[in-house]
mmCIF file of C-alpha atoms and ligand atoms in Angstrom:
data_model
loop_
_atom_site.group_PDB
_atom_site.id
_atom_site.type_symbol
_atom_site.label_atom_id
_atom_site.label_comp_id
_atom_site.label_asym_id
_atom_site.label_seq_id
_atom_site.Cartn_x
_atom_site.Cartn_y
_atom_site.Cartn_z
ATOM 1 C CA MET G 1 -3.291 407.070 168.955
ATOM 2 C CA SER G 2 -4.181 406.756 172.585
ATOM 3 C CA LEU G 3 -7.785 405.612 172.803
ATOM 4 C CA PRO G 4 -9.410 405.906 176.251
ATOM 5 C CA LEU G 5 -12.125 403.323 176.772
ATOM 6 C CA ARG G 6 -14.548 403.275 179.691
ATOM 7 C CA ARG G 7 -14.994 399.617 180.607
ATOM 8 C CA ASP G 8 -18.351 398.284 181.801
ATOM 9 C CA ASP G 9 -17.050 398.165 185.452
ATOM 10 C CA GLY G 10 -16.408 401.946 185.321
ATOM 11 C CA THR G 11 -12.579 401.811 185.048
ATOM 12 C CA ILE G 12 -10.796 403.462 182.126
ATOM 13 C CA ASP G 13 -8.284 401.681 179.899
ATOM 14 C CA VAL G 14 -6.084 403.668 177.513
ATOM 15 C CA LEU G 15 -5.602 401.460 174.421
ATOM 16 C CA GLN G 16 -3.078 401.975 171.632
ATOM 17 C CA GLY G 17 -4.619 402.435 168.209
ATOM 18 C CA TYR G 18 -3.135 402.831 164.726
ATOM 19 C CA ARG G 19 -3.816 403.902 161.154
ATOM 20 C CA VAL G 20 -0.947 403.673 158.630
ATOM 21 C CA GLN G 21 -1.543 405.253 155.196
ATOM 22 C CA HIS G 22 1.054 403.624 152.929
ATOM 23 C CA SER G 23 0.174 405.038 149.525
ATOM 24 C CA SER G 24 -2.419 407.157 147.732
ATOM 25 C CA ALA G 25 -0.577 407.110 144.409
ATOM 26 C CA ARG G 26 -3.373 405.137 142.702
ATOM 27 C CA GLY G 27 -6.386 406.407 144.735
ATOM 28 C CA PRO G 28 -7.774 406.765 148.280
ATOM 29 C CA ARG G 29 -6.059 404.625 150.842
ATOM 30 C CA LYS G 30 -7.888 401.312 151.566
ATOM 31 C CA GLY G 31 -7.402 398.764 154.323
ATOM 32 C CA GLY G 32 -9.015 396.979 157.203
ATOM 33 C CA ILE G 33 -9.018 397.619 160.939
ATOM 34 C CA ARG G 34 -7.684 394.767 163.100
ATOM 35 C CA PHE G 35 -8.532 394.357 166.812
ATOM 36 C CA HIS G 36 -5.890 391.919 168.089
ATOM 37 C CA PRO G 37 -3.649 391.947 171.127
ATOM 38 C CA THR G 38 -0.392 391.678 169.147
ATOM 39 C CA VAL G 39 -1.138 394.615 166.820
ATOM 40 C CA ASP G 40 1.765 397.109 166.751
ATOM 41 C CA LEU G 41 3.130 399.768 164.447
ATOM 42 C CA ASP G 42 5.381 397.450 162.525
ATOM 43 C CA ASP G 43 2.623 394.974 161.969
ATOM 44 C CA VAL G 44 0.179 397.653 160.692
ATOM 45 C CA ARG G 45 2.904 399.218 158.517
ATOM 46 C CA ALA G 46 3.613 395.869 156.818
ATOM 47 C CA LEU G 47 -0.032 395.201 156.261
ATOM 48 C CA ALA G 48 -0.636 398.699 154.844
ATOM 49 C CA SER G 49 2.059 398.211 152.282
ATOM 50 C CA LEU G 50 0.575 394.857 151.253
ATOM 51 C CA MET G 51 -2.753 396.638 150.628
ATOM 52 C CA THR G 52 -0.970 399.011 148.208
ATOM 53 C CA TRP G 53 0.346 396.101 146.183
ATOM 54 C CA LYS G 54 -2.939 394.127 146.343
ATOM 55 C CA THR G 55 -5.132 397.030 145.120
ATOM 56 C CA SER G 56 -2.576 397.788 142.406
ATOM 57 C CA LEU G 57 -2.436 394.099 141.325
ATOM 58 C CA VAL G 58 -6.215 393.858 140.849
ATOM 59 C CA ASP G 59 -6.228 397.360 139.272
ATOM 60 C CA VAL G 60 -8.805 398.989 141.541
ATOM 61 C CA PRO G 61 -8.463 402.763 142.093
ATOM 62 C CA PHE G 62 -7.207 402.581 145.662
ATOM 63 C CA GLY G 63 -3.926 402.974 147.526
ATOM 64 C CA GLY G 64 -3.022 401.090 150.687
ATOM 65 C CA ALA G 65 -3.639 401.540 154.426
ATOM 66 C CA LYS G 66 -4.210 399.503 157.495
ATOM 67 C CA GLY G 67 -5.482 400.165 161.028
ATOM 68 C CA GLY G 68 -5.770 398.441 164.345
ATOM 69 C CA VAL G 69 -6.095 398.534 168.048
ATOM 70 C CA ALA G 70 -3.959 396.454 170.403
ATOM 71 C CA VAL G 71 -6.762 394.748 172.233
ATOM 72 C CA ASP G 72 -8.250 391.258 172.636
ATOM 73 C CA PRO G 73 -11.609 391.566 170.924
ATOM 74 C CA ALA G 74 -12.943 388.645 173.137
ATOM 75 C CA SER G 75 -12.319 390.874 176.199
ATOM 76 C CA LEU G 76 -14.730 393.576 174.885
ATOM 77 C CA SER G 77 -18.433 393.693 175.623
ATOM 78 C CA LEU G 78 -20.612 394.789 172.714
ATOM 79 C CA ARG G 79 -20.975 398.249 174.292
ATOM 80 C CA GLU G 80 -17.153 398.501 174.765
ATOM 81 C CA LYS G 81 -16.530 397.461 171.184
ATOM 82 C CA GLU G 82 -18.947 400.102 169.934
ATOM 83 C CA GLU G 83 -17.387 402.779 172.069
ATOM 84 C CA LEU G 84 -13.913 401.824 170.937
ATOM 85 C CA ILE G 85 -14.650 401.998 167.198
ATOM 86 C CA ARG G 86 -16.503 405.230 167.604
ATOM 87 C CA ARG G 87 -13.512 406.650 169.505
ATOM 88 C CA TRP G 88 -11.157 405.396 166.752
ATOM 89 C CA THR G 89 -13.349 407.067 164.132
ATOM 90 C CA ARG G 90 -13.660 410.395 166.017
ATOM 91 C CA THR G 91 -9.878 410.566 166.534
ATOM 92 C CA LEU G 92 -9.152 409.998 162.804
ATOM 93 C CA VAL G 93 -12.172 411.716 161.154
ATOM 94 C CA HIS G 94 -9.935 414.363 159.578
ATOM 95 C CA VAL G 95 -8.001 411.750 157.588
ATOM 96 C CA LEU G 96 -10.823 409.361 156.723
ATOM 97 C CA GLY G 97 -13.464 409.745 153.925
ATOM 98 C CA PRO G 98 -14.738 408.209 150.765
ATOM 99 C CA HIS G 99 -11.974 409.961 148.772
ATOM 100 C CA ARG G 100 -9.223 409.922 151.394
ATOM 101 C CA ASP G 101 -9.135 406.727 153.335
ATOM 102 C CA ILE G 102 -11.706 403.939 153.488
ATOM 103 C CA PRO G 103 -11.521 401.325 156.262
ATOM 104 C CA ALA G 104 -12.988 397.795 156.188
ATOM 105 C CA PRO G 105 -13.270 394.882 158.586
ATOM 106 C CA ASP G 106 -10.254 392.608 159.452
ATOM 107 C CA MET G 107 -9.445 390.208 162.249
ATOM 108 C CA GLY G 108 -11.632 390.989 165.329
ATOM 109 C CA THR G 109 -13.927 393.433 163.538
ATOM 110 C CA ASP G 110 -17.026 392.721 161.459
ATOM 111 C CA ALA G 111 -20.015 394.217 159.558
ATOM 112 C CA GLN G 112 -21.522 395.513 162.800
ATOM 113 C CA THR G 113 -18.235 397.302 163.721
ATOM 114 C CA MET G 114 -18.260 398.947 160.267
ATOM 115 C CA ALA G 115 -21.906 400.006 160.712
ATOM 116 C CA TRP G 116 -20.902 401.862 163.965
ATOM 117 C CA LEU G 117 -17.974 403.422 162.212
ATOM 118 C CA MET G 118 -20.233 404.650 159.393
ATOM 119 C CA ASP G 119 -22.750 406.039 161.937
ATOM 120 C CA GLU G 120 -20.042 407.940 163.805
ATOM 121 C CA PHE G 121 -18.641 409.315 160.576
ATOM 122 C CA HIS G 122 -22.127 410.500 159.519
ATOM 123 C CA ARG G 123 -22.611 412.280 162.803
ATOM 124 C CA LEU G 124 -19.473 414.338 162.155
ATOM 125 C CA GLU G 125 -19.415 414.666 158.365
ATOM 126 C CA GLY G 126 -22.926 413.999 157.129
ATOM 127 C CA PHE G 127 -24.248 411.149 155.060
ATOM 128 C CA GLN G 128 -21.409 409.326 153.146
ATOM 129 C CA PRO G 129 -21.877 405.542 153.219
ATOM 130 C CA ALA G 130 -18.819 405.096 150.932
ATOM 131 C CA CYS G 131 -16.630 406.147 153.887
ATOM 132 C CA VAL G 132 -16.277 402.497 154.888
ATOM 133 C CA THR G 133 -16.805 399.060 153.234
ATOM 134 C CA GLY G 134 -17.827 395.684 154.633
ATOM 135 C CA LYS G 135 -21.085 397.119 156.006
ATOM 136 C CA PRO G 136 -24.189 394.963 156.634
ATOM 137 C CA VAL G 137 -26.273 394.486 153.452
ATOM 138 C CA GLU G 138 -29.167 396.038 155.326
ATOM 139 C CA LEU G 139 -27.094 399.263 155.776
ATOM 140 C CA PHE G 140 -25.445 400.128 152.401
ATOM 141 C CA GLY G 141 -23.422 396.840 152.217
ATOM 142 C CA ALA G 142 -23.251 395.014 148.881
ATOM 143 C CA PRO G 143 -24.907 391.728 148.248
ATOM 144 C CA GLY G 144 -22.054 389.400 147.205
ATOM 145 C CA ARG G 145 -19.306 390.992 149.232
ATOM 146 C CA GLU G 146 -19.441 388.324 151.975
ATOM 147 C CA GLU G 147 -18.615 385.593 149.458
ATOM 148 C CA ALA G 148 -16.230 387.688 147.369
ATOM 149 C CA THR G 149 -12.957 386.382 148.777
ATOM 150 C CA GLY G 150 -13.923 382.655 148.432
ATOM 151 C CA ARG G 151 -15.398 383.329 144.991
ATOM 152 C CA GLY G 152 -12.166 385.063 143.878
ATOM 153 C CA VAL G 153 -10.136 382.028 145.104
ATOM 154 C CA ILE G 154 -12.041 379.940 142.640
ATOM 155 C CA SER G 155 -11.933 382.413 139.726
ATOM 156 C CA THR G 156 -8.090 382.362 140.012
ATOM 157 C CA THR G 157 -8.064 378.566 140.437
ATOM 158 C CA VAL G 158 -10.029 378.089 137.223
ATOM 159 C CA ALA G 159 -7.770 380.616 135.438
ATOM 160 C CA ALA G 160 -4.649 378.733 136.644
ATOM 161 C CA LEU G 161 -6.088 375.370 135.445
ATOM 162 C CA ASP G 162 -7.083 376.911 132.060
ATOM 163 C CA ARG G 163 -3.570 378.294 131.625
ATOM 164 C CA ALA G 164 -2.186 374.755 132.113
ATOM 165 C CA GLY G 165 -4.637 373.360 129.576
ATOM 166 C CA ARG G 166 -6.540 371.419 132.335
ATOM 167 C CA ASP G 167 -10.295 371.021 132.478
ATOM 168 C CA SER G 168 -11.412 372.534 135.763
ATOM 169 C CA ARG G 169 -14.602 370.454 135.656
ATOM 170 C CA SER G 170 -12.585 367.274 136.107
ATOM 171 C CA SER G 171 -10.332 368.640 138.829
ATOM 172 C CA SER G 172 -10.421 367.698 142.467
ATOM 173 C CA LEU G 173 -9.907 370.093 145.410
ATOM 174 C CA ALA G 174 -8.990 369.812 149.060
ATOM 175 C CA VAL G 175 -9.806 372.845 151.165
ATOM 176 C CA GLN G 176 -8.252 373.498 154.542
ATOM 177 C CA GLY G 177 -10.498 375.861 156.589
ATOM 178 C CA PHE G 178 -14.295 376.091 156.404
ATOM 179 C CA GLY G 179 -14.773 379.731 157.540
ATOM 180 C CA ASN G 180 -15.682 382.712 155.436
ATOM 181 C CA VAL G 181 -13.102 382.055 152.743
ATOM 182 C CA GLY G 182 -12.987 378.216 152.727
ATOM 183 C CA ARG G 183 -16.708 377.714 152.858
ATOM 184 C CA PHE G 184 -17.501 380.062 149.987
ATOM 185 C CA ALA G 185 -14.524 378.726 148.020
ATOM 186 C CA SER G 186 -15.878 375.172 148.415
ATOM 187 C CA LEU G 187 -19.380 376.222 147.341
ATOM 188 C CA CYS G 188 -18.101 378.211 144.296
ATOM 189 C CA ALA G 189 -15.846 375.291 143.291
ATOM 190 C CA VAL G 190 -18.883 372.969 143.192
ATOM 191 C CA GLU G 191 -20.824 375.513 141.309
ATOM 192 C CA ALA G 192 -17.962 375.675 138.795
ATOM 193 C CA GLY G 193 -18.237 371.889 138.310
ATOM 194 C CA MET G 194 -15.146 370.889 140.405
ATOM 195 C CA SER G 195 -15.075 368.118 142.864
ATOM 196 C CA VAL G 196 -14.447 369.206 146.439
ATOM 197 C CA VAL G 197 -13.190 365.885 147.913
ATOM 198 C CA ALA G 198 -11.819 367.082 151.291
ATOM 199 C CA VAL G 199 -12.500 369.850 153.782
ATOM 200 C CA SER G 200 -11.265 370.575 157.250
ATOM 201 C CA ASP G 201 -11.707 373.045 160.111
ATOM 202 C CA VAL G 202 -11.076 373.158 163.887
ATOM 203 C CA THR G 203 -13.813 370.442 164.336
ATOM 204 C CA GLY G 204 -12.088 367.902 162.075
ATOM 205 C CA ALA G 205 -11.489 366.838 158.511
ATOM 206 C CA ARG G 206 -13.570 364.788 156.031
ATOM 207 C CA PHE G 207 -12.893 363.051 152.737
ATOM 208 C CA ASN G 208 -15.483 362.132 150.076
ATOM 209 C CA ARG G 209 -13.995 360.451 146.997
ATOM 210 C CA THR G 210 -16.910 361.494 144.756
ATOM 211 C CA GLY G 211 -17.060 365.043 146.062
ATOM 212 C CA PHE G 212 -19.337 366.738 148.612
ATOM 213 C CA GLY G 213 -22.663 368.034 147.276
ATOM 214 C CA HIS G 214 -23.496 371.754 147.167
ATOM 215 C CA ASP G 215 -26.470 371.473 149.560
ATOM 216 C CA GLU G 216 -24.456 369.470 152.027
ATOM 217 C CA LEU G 217 -21.679 372.072 152.052
ATOM 218 C CA ALA G 218 -24.106 374.971 152.175
ATOM 219 C CA GLY G 219 -26.007 373.571 155.127
ATOM 220 C CA ALA G 220 -23.093 372.309 157.192
ATOM 221 C CA GLY G 221 -21.755 375.439 158.946
ATOM 222 C CA THR G 222 -18.811 373.356 160.386
ATOM 223 C CA VAL G 223 -17.112 370.178 159.101
ATOM 224 C CA GLN G 224 -18.457 368.082 162.011
ATOM 225 C CA ASN G 225 -21.955 368.588 160.386
ATOM 226 C CA LEU G 226 -20.894 366.914 157.163
ATOM 227 C CA HIS G 227 -21.895 363.285 157.086
ATOM 228 C CA SER G 228 -20.927 361.831 153.696
ATOM 229 C CA GLY G 229 -17.526 360.328 153.149
ATOM 230 C CA VAL G 230 -15.101 359.419 155.989
ATOM 231 C CA GLU G 231 -13.238 361.241 158.694
ATOM 232 C CA ILE G 232 -9.508 361.776 158.058
ATOM 233 C CA ASP G 233 -6.551 363.195 159.907
ATOM 234 C CA PRO G 234 -6.630 367.001 159.519
ATOM 235 C CA ALA G 235 -2.877 367.301 158.878
ATOM 236 C CA GLY G 236 -3.208 364.611 156.172
ATOM 237 C CA LEU G 237 -5.565 366.731 154.174
ATOM 238 C CA LEU G 238 -2.588 368.840 152.944
ATOM 239 C CA GLU G 239 -0.961 365.606 151.668
ATOM 240 C CA LEU G 240 -3.916 364.215 149.654
ATOM 241 C CA ASP G 241 -3.585 363.194 146.035
ATOM 242 C CA VAL G 242 -5.766 366.017 144.609
ATOM 243 C CA ASP G 243 -5.346 368.358 141.674
ATOM 244 C CA VAL G 244 -5.728 371.509 143.726
ATOM 245 C CA LEU G 245 -4.888 372.254 147.309
ATOM 246 C CA VAL G 246 -6.497 375.300 148.908
ATOM 247 C CA PRO G 247 -5.164 376.302 152.321
ATOM 248 C CA ALA G 248 -7.837 378.691 153.584
ATOM 249 C CA ALA G 249 -7.305 378.745 157.311
ATOM 250 C CA LEU G 250 -3.971 379.923 158.873
ATOM 251 C CA GLY G 251 -0.463 381.101 157.846
ATOM 252 C CA GLY G 252 2.549 378.868 157.852
ATOM 253 C CA VAL G 253 0.814 375.494 157.554
ATOM 254 C CA ILE G 254 3.035 374.193 154.738
ATOM 255 C CA THR G 255 6.678 374.139 155.823
ATOM 256 C CA ALA G 256 9.955 372.515 154.708
ATOM 257 C CA ASP G 257 8.908 369.570 156.825
ATOM 258 C CA ASN G 258 5.564 368.659 155.139
ATOM 259 C CA ALA G 259 6.180 370.266 151.679
ATOM 260 C CA PRO G 260 7.777 367.006 150.313
ATOM 261 C CA ARG G 261 4.567 365.205 151.095
ATOM 262 C CA VAL G 262 2.278 367.649 149.180
ATOM 263 C CA ARG G 263 1.006 365.902 146.083
ATOM 264 C CA ALA G 264 -1.299 368.575 144.543
ATOM 265 C CA GLU G 265 -0.106 370.076 141.277
ATOM 266 C CA PHE G 266 -1.779 373.432 141.995
ATOM 267 C CA LEU G 267 -1.633 375.274 145.276
ATOM 268 C CA VAL G 268 -3.903 378.289 145.705
ATOM 269 C CA GLU G 269 -3.173 380.504 148.686
ATOM 270 C CA ALA G 270 -6.480 381.467 149.957
ATOM 271 C CA ALA G 271 -5.132 382.186 153.483
ATOM 272 C CA ASN G 272 -2.415 384.794 153.908
ATOM 273 C CA GLN G 273 1.063 383.271 153.820
ATOM 274 C CA PRO G 274 0.112 379.609 154.228
ATOM 275 C CA LEU G 275 3.564 378.580 152.876
ATOM 276 C CA THR G 276 6.845 379.381 154.506
ATOM 277 C CA ALA G 277 9.556 380.711 152.288
ATOM 278 C CA ALA G 278 11.299 377.282 152.335
ATOM 279 C CA ALA G 279 8.134 375.438 151.402
ATOM 280 C CA ASP G 280 7.497 377.900 148.557
ATOM 281 C CA SER G 281 10.893 377.476 147.106
ATOM 282 C CA TYR G 282 10.738 373.595 147.439
ATOM 283 C CA LEU G 283 7.317 373.290 145.863
ATOM 284 C CA SER G 284 8.088 375.778 143.060
ATOM 285 C CA GLY G 285 11.204 373.707 142.343
ATOM 286 C CA GLN G 286 9.016 370.645 142.021
ATOM 287 C CA GLY G 287 6.861 372.389 139.386
ATOM 288 C CA VAL G 288 3.876 373.033 141.529
ATOM 289 C CA THR G 289 1.844 376.008 140.317
ATOM 290 C CA ILE G 290 1.375 378.359 143.271
ATOM 291 C CA VAL G 291 -1.247 381.073 142.991
ATOM 292 C CA PRO G 292 0.026 383.587 145.546
ATOM 293 C CA ASP G 293 -2.160 385.024 148.352
ATOM 294 C CA ILE G 294 -1.873 388.584 147.041
ATOM 295 C CA LEU G 295 -3.783 387.438 143.934
ATOM 296 C CA ALA G 296 -5.807 384.389 145.118
ATOM 297 C CA ASN G 297 -7.489 386.201 148.063
ATOM 298 C CA ALA G 298 -7.876 389.630 146.438
ATOM 299 C CA GLY G 299 -11.571 388.999 145.815
ATOM 300 C CA GLY G 300 -12.323 390.703 149.085
ATOM 301 C CA VAL G 301 -10.857 394.021 148.147
ATOM 302 C CA VAL G 302 -12.459 393.858 144.705
ATOM 303 C CA GLY G 303 -15.780 393.257 146.504
ATOM 304 C CA SER G 304 -15.055 396.273 148.668
ATOM 305 C CA TYR G 305 -14.454 398.350 145.515
ATOM 306 C CA PHE G 306 -17.852 397.300 144.175
ATOM 307 C CA GLU G 307 -19.528 398.267 147.468
ATOM 308 C CA TRP G 308 -17.806 401.712 147.396
ATOM 309 C CA THR G 309 -18.842 402.381 143.760
ATOM 310 C CA GLN G 310 -22.410 401.388 144.484
ATOM 311 C CA ASN G 311 -22.453 403.727 147.563
ATOM 312 C CA ILE G 312 -21.084 406.579 145.536
ATOM 313 C CA GLN G 313 -23.553 406.008 142.705
ATOM 314 C CA GLU G 314 -26.364 405.426 145.251
ATOM 315 C CA PHE G 315 -27.379 402.477 143.094
ATOM 316 C CA ARG G 316 -27.476 398.821 144.105
ATOM 317 C CA TRP G 317 -26.318 396.154 141.635
ATOM 318 C CA PRO G 318 -28.072 392.825 141.491
ATOM 319 C CA ILE G 319 -25.864 390.031 142.893
ATOM 320 C CA SER G 320 -25.502 388.531 139.381
ATOM 321 C CA ARG G 321 -23.655 391.666 138.201
ATOM 322 C CA PHE G 322 -21.461 391.645 141.324
ATOM 323 C CA ARG G 323 -20.461 388.066 140.678
ATOM 324 C CA ASP G 324 -19.847 388.519 136.957
ATOM 325 C CA GLU G 325 -17.728 391.673 137.472
ATOM 326 C CA LEU G 326 -15.773 389.983 140.252
ATOM 327 C CA ASP G 327 -15.031 386.955 138.084
ATOM 328 C CA SER G 328 -13.956 389.045 135.160
ATOM 329 C CA ARG G 329 -11.696 391.377 137.232
ATOM 330 C CA LEU G 330 -9.901 388.456 138.878
ATOM 331 C CA ARG G 331 -9.612 386.659 135.573
ATOM 332 C CA SER G 332 -7.963 389.625 133.963
ATOM 333 C CA ALA G 333 -5.698 390.127 136.968
ATOM 334 C CA PHE G 334 -4.635 386.470 136.670
ATOM 335 C CA ASP G 335 -4.057 386.879 132.950
ATOM 336 C CA ASP G 336 -1.877 389.999 133.527
ATOM 337 C CA VAL G 337 0.187 388.126 136.126
ATOM 338 C CA ALA G 338 0.549 385.134 133.882
ATOM 339 C CA ALA G 339 1.727 387.308 130.999
ATOM 340 C CA THR G 340 4.247 388.958 133.303
ATOM 341 C CA ALA G 341 5.458 385.611 134.526
ATOM 342 C CA ASP G 342 5.984 384.482 130.914
ATOM 343 C CA GLU G 343 7.751 387.698 130.022
ATOM 344 C CA HIS G 344 10.150 387.423 132.926
ATOM 345 C CA SER G 345 10.346 383.611 133.237
ATOM 346 C CA CYS G 346 9.471 383.875 136.853
ATOM 347 C CA SER G 347 6.844 382.527 139.351
ATOM 348 C CA LEU G 348 3.283 383.891 139.660
ATOM 349 C CA ARG G 349 4.367 385.358 143.023
ATOM 350 C CA GLU G 350 7.271 387.307 141.602
ATOM 351 C CA ALA G 351 5.206 388.373 138.599
ATOM 352 C CA SER G 352 2.459 389.608 140.983
ATOM 353 C CA PHE G 353 4.912 391.908 142.760
ATOM 354 C CA ILE G 354 6.625 393.020 139.519
ATOM 355 C CA LEU G 355 3.249 394.110 138.111
ATOM 356 C CA ALA G 356 1.867 395.639 141.310
ATOM 357 C CA VAL G 357 4.996 397.669 142.128
ATOM 358 C CA ARG G 358 5.453 398.781 138.464
ATOM 359 C CA ARG G 359 1.893 400.182 138.400
ATOM 360 C CA VAL G 360 2.494 402.185 141.609
ATOM 361 C CA VAL G 361 5.777 403.489 140.277
ATOM 362 C CA ASP G 362 4.068 404.496 136.997
ATOM 363 C CA ALA G 363 1.437 406.394 138.908
ATOM 364 C CA PHE G 364 4.123 408.260 140.879
ATOM 365 C CA MET G 365 5.998 409.055 137.668
ATOM 366 C CA PHE G 366 2.961 410.482 135.890
ATOM 367 C CA ARG G 367 2.023 412.518 139.007
ATOM 368 C CA GLY G 368 5.413 414.052 138.921
ATOM 369 C CA GLN G 369 6.257 413.135 142.513
ATOM 370 C CA VAL G 370 9.746 412.132 143.495
ATOM 371 C CA VAL G 371 9.697 408.358 144.172
HETATM 372 P P1 NAD D 1 -12.506 382.464 159.541
HETATM 373 O O1 NAD D 1 -12.162 382.741 160.944
HETATM 374 O O2 NAD D 1 -13.864 382.784 159.010
HETATM 375 O O3 NAD D 1 -12.219 380.914 159.192
HETATM 376 C C1 NAD D 1 -11.084 380.241 159.532
HETATM 377 C C2 NAD D 1 -11.322 378.737 159.384
HETATM 378 O O4 NAD D 1 -10.164 378.049 159.546
HETATM 379 C C3 NAD D 1 -12.376 378.210 160.384
HETATM 380 O O5 NAD D 1 -13.189 377.284 159.693
HETATM 381 C C4 NAD D 1 -11.475 377.475 161.337
HETATM 382 O O6 NAD D 1 -12.171 376.384 161.949
HETATM 383 C C5 NAD D 1 -10.424 376.926 160.418
HETATM 384 N N1 NAD D 1 -9.180 376.548 161.123
HETATM 385 C C6 NAD D 1 -8.552 377.126 162.084
HETATM 386 N N2 NAD D 1 -7.453 376.367 162.471
HETATM 387 C C7 NAD D 1 -7.516 375.344 161.641
HETATM 388 C C8 NAD D 1 -6.584 374.202 161.490
HETATM 389 N N3 NAD D 1 -5.541 374.047 162.234
HETATM 390 N N4 NAD D 1 -6.884 373.236 160.539
HETATM 391 C C9 NAD D 1 -7.991 373.347 159.744
HETATM 392 N N5 NAD D 1 -8.804 374.459 159.804
HETATM 393 C C10 NAD D 1 -8.528 375.406 160.762
HETATM 394 O O7 NAD D 1 -11.355 383.232 158.626
HETATM 395 P P2 NAD D 1 -11.512 383.574 157.136
HETATM 396 O O8 NAD D 1 -12.016 384.956 157.009
HETATM 397 O O9 NAD D 1 -12.097 382.518 156.374
HETATM 398 O O10 NAD D 1 -9.980 383.759 156.784
HETATM 399 C C11 NAD D 1 -9.125 382.604 156.487
HETATM 400 C C12 NAD D 1 -7.793 383.040 155.889
HETATM 401 O O11 NAD D 1 -7.983 383.865 154.798
HETATM 402 C C13 NAD D 1 -6.972 383.938 156.876
HETATM 403 O O12 NAD D 1 -5.626 383.621 156.652
HETATM 404 C C14 NAD D 1 -7.255 385.329 156.465
HETATM 405 O O13 NAD D 1 -6.249 386.190 156.826
HETATM 406 C C15 NAD D 1 -7.361 385.138 154.975
HETATM 407 N N6 NAD D 1 -8.080 386.205 154.271
HETATM 408 C C16 NAD D 1 -9.419 386.358 154.519
HETATM 409 C C17 NAD D 1 -10.102 387.367 153.825
HETATM 410 C C18 NAD D 1 -11.611 387.537 154.015
HETATM 411 O O14 NAD D 1 -12.187 388.329 153.274
HETATM 412 N N7 NAD D 1 -12.230 386.958 155.000
HETATM 413 C C19 NAD D 1 -9.429 388.134 152.845
HETATM 414 C C20 NAD D 1 -8.106 387.869 152.567
HETATM 415 C C21 NAD D 1 -7.440 386.929 153.337
#
């Protein structure tokens, strides 16, 4: 789409916007909207297909989609950002809707952006809060969704430890990244009785042999505000002698170069693609259990599903129900993947794709469409 945007100085920019609907075989298309300068059609297409496999893997009744605008979000004033998402929504209103295609936030967009999207949709189509997820809790959002991805990371970590006959309560974790995913993953890990011995973010890295306390992690905001333990080299965090390593910041941080120095026995991919293909094959060969991103960080889309169901039912769950259902959905997704891995003698990553693709194919077959 071409999206004209009136800038604050009165000039008009015409921005390039996208929505790719990859599959509706298993339900309405679902996927975020990314505002980033490098967004292009190939990028959005690839991300849309990943959403199809992710929603299938965690067995929620959605297909896959993704959207975006090629723009630097930092270059937008608040008014410009609001106008842009309203324009995006108006242009696509005929293909969006609670039972057609349901956007959510992604890089460069947030709960406020989704609130504007919902408001624009309402103006055109009437009251339907389930038309978008990731909304503010004050405006039909779901309590628990903000922490859902980090919580899901820990549900799958506990499941992986259980499968190996290990006691999660005596396991140590190092977490790279202390943003939405890393921070909630650290807090949930401590709540589950694990010992979070190292955390890092752009402000630095810290190591505490006895584990950081819950209150300290909850109140810190950034790693520079943690005071117990000692400062360490951020790159060294990936090489600590811990049971579980959780990269929760960027893609491509573990490569053929540093993989031989990774000492953790379990690697849980909270970030998207934190391992290069070479690192993945090296570490798998060394017997490291890798919980793949498509499974480990799927808590966000499960949380979106809970927000959508609550909006449709016009009923709000208490946060305890949200958390219990999230844990149990991710646990059963992990168990399905583990059973598939055992059946095919393959990695959890390969098993995740076998299972996800098979479910989409099955849906196509029963619908009677030509695959
Ligand atoms: P965020 O922006 O909230 O946090 C990113 C964190 O990484 C920040 O604490 C930042 O300081 C830290 N960081 C950046 N560079 C670093 C470095 N070199 N070393 C150590 N820390 C560094 O982002 P987020 O939402 O937490 O997402 C993190 C990852 O998880 C991304 O790969 C994202 O694609 C993926 N992910 C997020 C969600 C979600 O629901 N937020 C869902 C699925 C996947």
